[in-house]
JSON list of C-alpha atoms in Angstrom, two decimals:
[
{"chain": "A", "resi": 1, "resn": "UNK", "atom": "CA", "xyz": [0.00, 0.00, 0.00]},
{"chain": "A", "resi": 2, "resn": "UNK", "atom": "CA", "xyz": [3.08, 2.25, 0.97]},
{"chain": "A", "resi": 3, "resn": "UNK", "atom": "CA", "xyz": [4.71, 1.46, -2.17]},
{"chain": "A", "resi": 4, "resn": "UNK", "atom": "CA", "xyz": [1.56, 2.29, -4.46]},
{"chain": "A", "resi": 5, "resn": "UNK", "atom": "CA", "xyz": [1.00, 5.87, -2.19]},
{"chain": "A", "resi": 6, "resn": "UNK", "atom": "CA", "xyz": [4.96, 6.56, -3.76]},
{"chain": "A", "resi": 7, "resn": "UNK", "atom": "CA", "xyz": [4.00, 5.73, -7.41]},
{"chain": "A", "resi": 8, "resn": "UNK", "atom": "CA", "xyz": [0.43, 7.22, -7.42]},
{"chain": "A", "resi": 9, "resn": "UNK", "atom": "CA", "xyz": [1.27, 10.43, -8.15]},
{"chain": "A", "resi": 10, "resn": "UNK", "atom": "CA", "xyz": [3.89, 9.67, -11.10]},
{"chain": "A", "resi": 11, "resn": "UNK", "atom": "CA", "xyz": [0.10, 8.19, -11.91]},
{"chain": "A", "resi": 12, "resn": "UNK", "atom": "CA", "xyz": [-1.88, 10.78, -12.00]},
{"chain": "A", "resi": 13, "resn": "UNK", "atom": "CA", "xyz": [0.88, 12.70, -13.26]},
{"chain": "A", "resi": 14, "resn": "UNK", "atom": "CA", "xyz": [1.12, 10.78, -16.54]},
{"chain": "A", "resi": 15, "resn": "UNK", "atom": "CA", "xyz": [-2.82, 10.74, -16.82]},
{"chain": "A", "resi": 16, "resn": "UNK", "atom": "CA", "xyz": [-3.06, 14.82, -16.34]},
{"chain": "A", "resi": 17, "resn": "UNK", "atom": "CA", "xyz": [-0.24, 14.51, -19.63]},
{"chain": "A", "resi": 18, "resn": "UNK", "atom": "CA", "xyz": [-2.65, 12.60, -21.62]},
{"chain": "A", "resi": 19, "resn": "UNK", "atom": "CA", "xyz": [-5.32, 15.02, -21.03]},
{"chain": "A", "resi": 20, "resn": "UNK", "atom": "CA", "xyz": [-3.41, 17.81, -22.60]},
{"chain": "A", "resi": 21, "resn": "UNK", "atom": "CA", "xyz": [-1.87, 19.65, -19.49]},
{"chain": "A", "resi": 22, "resn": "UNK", "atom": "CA", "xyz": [1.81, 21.03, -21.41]},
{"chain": "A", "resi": 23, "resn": "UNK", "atom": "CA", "xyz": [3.28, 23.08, -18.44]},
{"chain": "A", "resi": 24, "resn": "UNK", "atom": "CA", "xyz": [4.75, 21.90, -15.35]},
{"chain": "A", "resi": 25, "resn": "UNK", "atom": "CA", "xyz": [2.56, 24.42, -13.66]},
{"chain": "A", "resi": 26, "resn": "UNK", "atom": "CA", "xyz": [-0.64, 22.87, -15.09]},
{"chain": "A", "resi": 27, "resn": "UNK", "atom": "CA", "xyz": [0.26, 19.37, -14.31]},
{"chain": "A", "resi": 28, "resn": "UNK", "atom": "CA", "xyz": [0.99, 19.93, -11.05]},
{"chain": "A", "resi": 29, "resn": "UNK", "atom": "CA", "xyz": [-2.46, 21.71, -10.47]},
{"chain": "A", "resi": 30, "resn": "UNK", "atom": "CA", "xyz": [-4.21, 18.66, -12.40]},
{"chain": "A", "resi": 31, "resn": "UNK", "atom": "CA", "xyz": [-2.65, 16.14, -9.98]},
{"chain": "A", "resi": 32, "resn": "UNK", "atom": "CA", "xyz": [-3.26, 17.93, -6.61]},
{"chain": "A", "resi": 33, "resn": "UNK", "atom": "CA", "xyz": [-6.71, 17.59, -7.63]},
{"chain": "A", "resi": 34, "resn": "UNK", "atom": "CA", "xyz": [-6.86, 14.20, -8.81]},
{"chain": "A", "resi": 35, "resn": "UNK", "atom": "CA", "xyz": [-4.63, 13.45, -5.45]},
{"chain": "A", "resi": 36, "resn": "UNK", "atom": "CA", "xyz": [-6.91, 15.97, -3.56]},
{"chain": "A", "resi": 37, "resn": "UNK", "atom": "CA", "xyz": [-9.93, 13.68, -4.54]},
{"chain": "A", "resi": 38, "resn": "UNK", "atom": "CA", "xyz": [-8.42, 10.12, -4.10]},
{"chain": "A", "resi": 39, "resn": "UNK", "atom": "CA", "xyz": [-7.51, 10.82, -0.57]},
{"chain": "A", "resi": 40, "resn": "UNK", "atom": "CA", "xyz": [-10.94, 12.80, 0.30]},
{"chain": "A", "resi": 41, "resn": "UNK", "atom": "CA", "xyz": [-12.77, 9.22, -1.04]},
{"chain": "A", "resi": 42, "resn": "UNK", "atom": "CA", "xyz": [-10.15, 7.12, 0.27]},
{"chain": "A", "resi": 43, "resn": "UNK", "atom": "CA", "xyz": [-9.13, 8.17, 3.54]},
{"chain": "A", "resi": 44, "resn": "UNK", "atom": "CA", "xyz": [-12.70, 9.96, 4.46]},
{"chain": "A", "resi": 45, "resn": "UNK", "atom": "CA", "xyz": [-15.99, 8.57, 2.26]},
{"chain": "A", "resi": 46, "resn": "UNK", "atom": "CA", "xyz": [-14.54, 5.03, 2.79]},
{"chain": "A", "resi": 47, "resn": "UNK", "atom": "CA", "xyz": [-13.13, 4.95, 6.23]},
{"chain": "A", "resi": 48, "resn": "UNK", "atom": "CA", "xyz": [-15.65, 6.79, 7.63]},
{"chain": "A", "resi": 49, "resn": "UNK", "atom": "CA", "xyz": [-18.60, 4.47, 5.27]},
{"chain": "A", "resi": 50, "resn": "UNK", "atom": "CA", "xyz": [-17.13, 0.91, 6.39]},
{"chain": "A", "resi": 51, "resn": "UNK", "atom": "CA", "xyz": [-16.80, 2.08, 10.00]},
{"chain": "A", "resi": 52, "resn": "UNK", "atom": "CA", "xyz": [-20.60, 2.68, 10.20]},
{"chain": "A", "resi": 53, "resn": "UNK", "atom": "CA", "xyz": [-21.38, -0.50, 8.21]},
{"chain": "A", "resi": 54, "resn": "UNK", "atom": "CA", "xyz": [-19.19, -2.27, 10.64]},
{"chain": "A", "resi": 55, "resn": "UNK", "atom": "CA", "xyz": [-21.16, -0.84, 13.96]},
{"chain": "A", "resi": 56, "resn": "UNK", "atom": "CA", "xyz": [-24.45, -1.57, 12.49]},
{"chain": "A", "resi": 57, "resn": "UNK", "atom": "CA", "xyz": [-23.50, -4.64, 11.53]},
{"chain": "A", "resi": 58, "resn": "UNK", "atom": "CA", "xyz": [-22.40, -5.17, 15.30]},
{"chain": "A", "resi": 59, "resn": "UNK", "atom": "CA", "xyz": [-25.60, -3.97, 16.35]},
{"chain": "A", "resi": 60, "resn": "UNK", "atom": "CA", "xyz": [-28.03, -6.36, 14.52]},
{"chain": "A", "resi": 61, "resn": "UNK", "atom": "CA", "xyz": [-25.73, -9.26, 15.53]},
{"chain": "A", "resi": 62, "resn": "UNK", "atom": "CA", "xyz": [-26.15, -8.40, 19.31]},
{"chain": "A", "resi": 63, "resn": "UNK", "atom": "CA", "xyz": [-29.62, -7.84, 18.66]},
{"chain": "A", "resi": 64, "resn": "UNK", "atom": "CA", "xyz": [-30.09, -10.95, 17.09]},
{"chain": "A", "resi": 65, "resn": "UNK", "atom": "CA", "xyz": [-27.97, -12.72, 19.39]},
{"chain": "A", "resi": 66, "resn": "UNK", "atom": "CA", "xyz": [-30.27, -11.16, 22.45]},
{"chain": "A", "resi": 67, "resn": "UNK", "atom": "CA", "xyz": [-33.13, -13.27, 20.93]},
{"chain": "A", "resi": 68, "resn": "UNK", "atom": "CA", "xyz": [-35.31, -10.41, 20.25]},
{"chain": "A", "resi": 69, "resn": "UNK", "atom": "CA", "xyz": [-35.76, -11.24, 16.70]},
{"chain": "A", "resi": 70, "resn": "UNK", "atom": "CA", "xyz": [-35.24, -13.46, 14.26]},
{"chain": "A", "resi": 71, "resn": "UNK", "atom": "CA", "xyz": [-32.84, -13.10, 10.76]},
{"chain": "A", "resi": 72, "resn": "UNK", "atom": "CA", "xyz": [-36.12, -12.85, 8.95]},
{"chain": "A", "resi": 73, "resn": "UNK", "atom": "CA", "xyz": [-36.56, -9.25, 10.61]},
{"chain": "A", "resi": 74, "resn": "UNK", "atom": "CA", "xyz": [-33.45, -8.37, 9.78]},
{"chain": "A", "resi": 75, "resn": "UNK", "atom": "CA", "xyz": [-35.13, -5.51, 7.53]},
{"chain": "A", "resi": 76, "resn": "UNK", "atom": "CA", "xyz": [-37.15, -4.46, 10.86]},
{"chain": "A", "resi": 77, "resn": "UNK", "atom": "CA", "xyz": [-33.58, -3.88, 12.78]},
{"chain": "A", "resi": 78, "resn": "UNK", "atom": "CA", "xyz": [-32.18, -2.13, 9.77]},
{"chain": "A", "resi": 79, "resn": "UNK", "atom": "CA", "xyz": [-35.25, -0.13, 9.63]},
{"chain": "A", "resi": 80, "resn": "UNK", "atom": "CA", "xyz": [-35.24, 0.86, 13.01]},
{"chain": "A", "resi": 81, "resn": "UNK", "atom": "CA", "xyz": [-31.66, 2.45, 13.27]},
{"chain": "A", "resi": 82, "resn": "UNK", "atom": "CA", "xyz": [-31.44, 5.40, 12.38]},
{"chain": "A", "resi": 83, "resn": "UNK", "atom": "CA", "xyz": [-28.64, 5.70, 9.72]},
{"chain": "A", "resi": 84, "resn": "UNK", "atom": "CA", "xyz": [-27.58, 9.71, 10.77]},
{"chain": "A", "resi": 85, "resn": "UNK", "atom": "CA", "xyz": [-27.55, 8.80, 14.36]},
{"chain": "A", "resi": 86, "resn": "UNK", "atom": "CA", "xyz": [-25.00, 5.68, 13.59]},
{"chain": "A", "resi": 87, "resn": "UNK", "atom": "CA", "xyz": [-22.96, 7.78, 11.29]},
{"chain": "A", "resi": 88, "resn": "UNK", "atom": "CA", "xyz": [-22.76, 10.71, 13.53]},
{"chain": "A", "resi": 89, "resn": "UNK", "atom": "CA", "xyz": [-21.77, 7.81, 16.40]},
{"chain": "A", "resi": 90, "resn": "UNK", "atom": "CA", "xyz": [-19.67, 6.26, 13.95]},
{"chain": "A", "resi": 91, "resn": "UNK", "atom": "CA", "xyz": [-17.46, 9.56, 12.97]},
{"chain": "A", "resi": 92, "resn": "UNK", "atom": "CA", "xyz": [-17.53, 10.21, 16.91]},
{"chain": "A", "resi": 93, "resn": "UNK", "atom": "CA", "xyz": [-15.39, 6.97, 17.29]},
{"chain": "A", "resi": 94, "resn": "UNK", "atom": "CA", "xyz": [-13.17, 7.47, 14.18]},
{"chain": "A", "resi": 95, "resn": "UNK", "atom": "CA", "xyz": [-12.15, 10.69, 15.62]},
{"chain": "A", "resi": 96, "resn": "UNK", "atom": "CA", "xyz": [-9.27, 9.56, 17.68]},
{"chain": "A", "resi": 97, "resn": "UNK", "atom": "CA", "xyz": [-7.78, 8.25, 14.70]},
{"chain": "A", "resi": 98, "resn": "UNK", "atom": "CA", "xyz": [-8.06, 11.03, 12.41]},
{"chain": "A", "resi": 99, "resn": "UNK", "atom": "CA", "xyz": [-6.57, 13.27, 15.71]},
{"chain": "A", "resi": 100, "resn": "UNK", "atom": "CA", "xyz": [-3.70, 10.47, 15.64]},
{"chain": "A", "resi": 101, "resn": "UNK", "atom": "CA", "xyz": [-3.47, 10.30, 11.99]},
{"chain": "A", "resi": 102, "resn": "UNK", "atom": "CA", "xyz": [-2.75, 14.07, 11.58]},
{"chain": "A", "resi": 103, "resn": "UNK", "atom": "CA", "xyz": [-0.50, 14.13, 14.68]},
{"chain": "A", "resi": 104, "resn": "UNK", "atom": "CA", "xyz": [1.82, 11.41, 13.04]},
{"chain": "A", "resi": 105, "resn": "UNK", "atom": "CA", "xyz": [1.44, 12.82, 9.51]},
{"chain": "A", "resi": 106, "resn": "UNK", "atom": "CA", "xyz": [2.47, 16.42, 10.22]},
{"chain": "A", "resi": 107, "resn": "UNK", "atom": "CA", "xyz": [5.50, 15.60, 12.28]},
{"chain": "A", "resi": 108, "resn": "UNK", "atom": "CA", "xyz": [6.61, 13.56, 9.09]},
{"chain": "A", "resi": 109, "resn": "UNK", "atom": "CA", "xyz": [5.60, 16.44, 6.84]},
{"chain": "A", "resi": 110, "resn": "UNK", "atom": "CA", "xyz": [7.84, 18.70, 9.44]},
{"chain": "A", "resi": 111, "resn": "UNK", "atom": "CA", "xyz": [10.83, 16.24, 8.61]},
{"chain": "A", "resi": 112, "resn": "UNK", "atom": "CA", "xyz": [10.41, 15.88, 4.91]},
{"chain": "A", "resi": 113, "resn": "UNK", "atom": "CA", "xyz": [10.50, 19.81, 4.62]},
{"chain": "A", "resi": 114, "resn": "UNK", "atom": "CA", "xyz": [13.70, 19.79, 7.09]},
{"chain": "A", "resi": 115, "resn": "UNK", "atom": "CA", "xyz": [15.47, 17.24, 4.44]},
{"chain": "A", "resi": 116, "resn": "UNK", "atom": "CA", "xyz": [17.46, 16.28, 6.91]},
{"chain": "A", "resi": 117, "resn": "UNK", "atom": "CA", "xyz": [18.10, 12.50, 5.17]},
{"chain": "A", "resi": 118, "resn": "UNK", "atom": "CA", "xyz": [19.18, 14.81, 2.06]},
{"chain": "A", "resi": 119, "resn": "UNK", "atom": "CA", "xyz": [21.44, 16.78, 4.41]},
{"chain": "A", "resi": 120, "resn": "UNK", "atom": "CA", "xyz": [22.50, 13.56, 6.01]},
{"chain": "A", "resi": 121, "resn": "UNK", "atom": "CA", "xyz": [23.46, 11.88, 2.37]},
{"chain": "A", "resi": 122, "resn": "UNK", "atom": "CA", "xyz": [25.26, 15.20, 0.67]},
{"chain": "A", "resi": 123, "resn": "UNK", "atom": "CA", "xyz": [27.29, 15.55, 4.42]},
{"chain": "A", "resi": 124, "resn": "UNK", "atom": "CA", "xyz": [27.88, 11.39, 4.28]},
{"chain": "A", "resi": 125, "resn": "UNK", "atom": "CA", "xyz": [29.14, 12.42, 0.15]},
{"chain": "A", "resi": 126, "resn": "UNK", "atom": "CA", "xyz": [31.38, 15.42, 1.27]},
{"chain": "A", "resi": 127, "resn": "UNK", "atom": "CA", "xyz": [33.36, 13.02, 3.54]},
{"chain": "A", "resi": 128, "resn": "UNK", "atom": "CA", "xyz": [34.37, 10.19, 1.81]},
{"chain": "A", "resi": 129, "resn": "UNK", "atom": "CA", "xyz": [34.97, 12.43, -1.92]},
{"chain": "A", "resi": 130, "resn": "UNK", "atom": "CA", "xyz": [36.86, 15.02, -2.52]},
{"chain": "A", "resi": 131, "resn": "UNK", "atom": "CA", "xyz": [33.87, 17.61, -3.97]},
{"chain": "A", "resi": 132, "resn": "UNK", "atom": "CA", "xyz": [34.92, 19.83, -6.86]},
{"chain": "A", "resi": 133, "resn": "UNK", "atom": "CA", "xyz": [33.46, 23.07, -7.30]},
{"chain": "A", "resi": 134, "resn": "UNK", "atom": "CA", "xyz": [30.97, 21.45, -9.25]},
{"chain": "A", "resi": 135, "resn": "UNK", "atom": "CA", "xyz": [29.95, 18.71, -7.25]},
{"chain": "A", "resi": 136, "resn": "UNK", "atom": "CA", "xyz": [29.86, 21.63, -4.17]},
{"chain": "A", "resi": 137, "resn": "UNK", "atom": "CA", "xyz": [27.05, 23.69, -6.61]},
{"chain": "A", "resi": 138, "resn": "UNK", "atom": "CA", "xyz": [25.39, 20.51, -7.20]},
{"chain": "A", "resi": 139, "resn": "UNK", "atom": "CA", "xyz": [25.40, 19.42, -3.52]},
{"chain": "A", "resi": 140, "resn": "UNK", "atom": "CA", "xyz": [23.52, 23.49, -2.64]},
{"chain": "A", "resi": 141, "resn": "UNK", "atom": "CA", "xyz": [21.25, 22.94, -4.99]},
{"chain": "A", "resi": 142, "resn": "UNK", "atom": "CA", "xyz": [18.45, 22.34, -3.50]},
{"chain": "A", "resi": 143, "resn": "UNK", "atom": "CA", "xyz": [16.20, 19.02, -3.86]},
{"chain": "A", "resi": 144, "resn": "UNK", "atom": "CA", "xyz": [13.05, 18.98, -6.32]},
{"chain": "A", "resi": 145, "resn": "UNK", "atom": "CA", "xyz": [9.56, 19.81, -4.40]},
{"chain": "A", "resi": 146, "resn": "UNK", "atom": "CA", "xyz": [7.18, 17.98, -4.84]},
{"chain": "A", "resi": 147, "resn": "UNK", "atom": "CA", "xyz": [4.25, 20.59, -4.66]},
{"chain": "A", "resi": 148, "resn": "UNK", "atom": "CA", "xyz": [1.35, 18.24, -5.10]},
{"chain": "A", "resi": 149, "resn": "UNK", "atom": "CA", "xyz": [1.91, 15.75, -2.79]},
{"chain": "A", "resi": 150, "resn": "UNK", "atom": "CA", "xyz": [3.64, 18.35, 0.10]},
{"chain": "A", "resi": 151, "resn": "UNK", "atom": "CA", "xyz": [0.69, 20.55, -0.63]},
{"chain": "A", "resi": 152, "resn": "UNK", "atom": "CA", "xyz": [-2.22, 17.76, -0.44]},
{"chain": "A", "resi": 153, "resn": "UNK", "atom": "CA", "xyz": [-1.40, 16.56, 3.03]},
{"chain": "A", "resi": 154, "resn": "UNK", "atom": "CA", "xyz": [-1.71, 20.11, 4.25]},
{"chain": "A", "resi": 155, "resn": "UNK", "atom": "CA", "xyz": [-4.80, 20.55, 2.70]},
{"chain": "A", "resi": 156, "resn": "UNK", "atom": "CA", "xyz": [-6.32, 17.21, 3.96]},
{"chain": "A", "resi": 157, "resn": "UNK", "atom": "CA", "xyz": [-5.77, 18.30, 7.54]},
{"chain": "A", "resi": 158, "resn": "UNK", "atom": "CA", "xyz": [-7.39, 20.84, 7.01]},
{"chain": "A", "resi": 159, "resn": "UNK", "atom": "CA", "xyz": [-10.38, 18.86, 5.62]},
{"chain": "A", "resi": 160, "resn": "UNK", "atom": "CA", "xyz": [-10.25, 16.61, 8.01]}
]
């Protein structure tokens, strides 16, 4: 799953090319979006959908476990939950996790900003070669940013 989070955005990136976008600019706009949406249905719709299933589906169980009805009312049980009241439960119970989630997610959006593994490689390269005054420009120069996928974290914390 880690691995296809990494190549999703080369993805989307090659998918925004087919649909005409020339500039880097423009590309970069069409996969936030795309990126944007996948997480919002990913992360929110579905987590946030299956959690509910699962709690009503915990609920008819006990109730049909208590012996107060049969499977064959199974549409009465349904009926009588009230599907806001479960979802609002439902997001009420997820919310430690999406508290967690962004907790854990910004401190590694705090390091990947830092660089410090890029700092740690280019200091590990200046030791053991001799730089030139080339490879010294090369080693300041600073790292490509990856402005979709920086910027689409941010903005799902702030969604969420």
């Amino acid at each position: 799953m880690g691995a296809f989070f990494i190549v999703l955005p080369q993805i989307l990136r090659i998918i925004s090319r087919y649909q005409g976008k020339a500039t880097k600019s423009s590309l970069d706009r069409a996969v936030l979006g795309k990126l944007y949406l996948f997480f919002l249905i990913n992360n929110i719709v579905m987590y946030t959908l299956s959690s509910t299933l699962v709690d009503l589906y915990g609920k008819i169980r006990a109730t049909i476990n208590a012996g107060n009805t049969d499977f064959k009312d199974l549409y009465k049980v349904v009926k009588e939950a009230d599907f806001l009241d479960e979802l609002a439960d439902s997001l009420i119970k997820v919310s430690s996790f999406w508290i967690n989630y962004i907790s854990l997610r910004g401190v590694g959006a705090i390091f990947d900003l830092a660089q410090i593994v890029s700092l740690i490689l280019i200091s590990i390269k200046k030791f053991f070669v001799q730089p030139t005054p080339r490879n010294i420009k090369e080693f300041s120069r600073p790292p490509d940013f990856d402005y979709p996928v920086y910027y689409n974290i941010h903005l799902f914390f702030f969604t969420v």
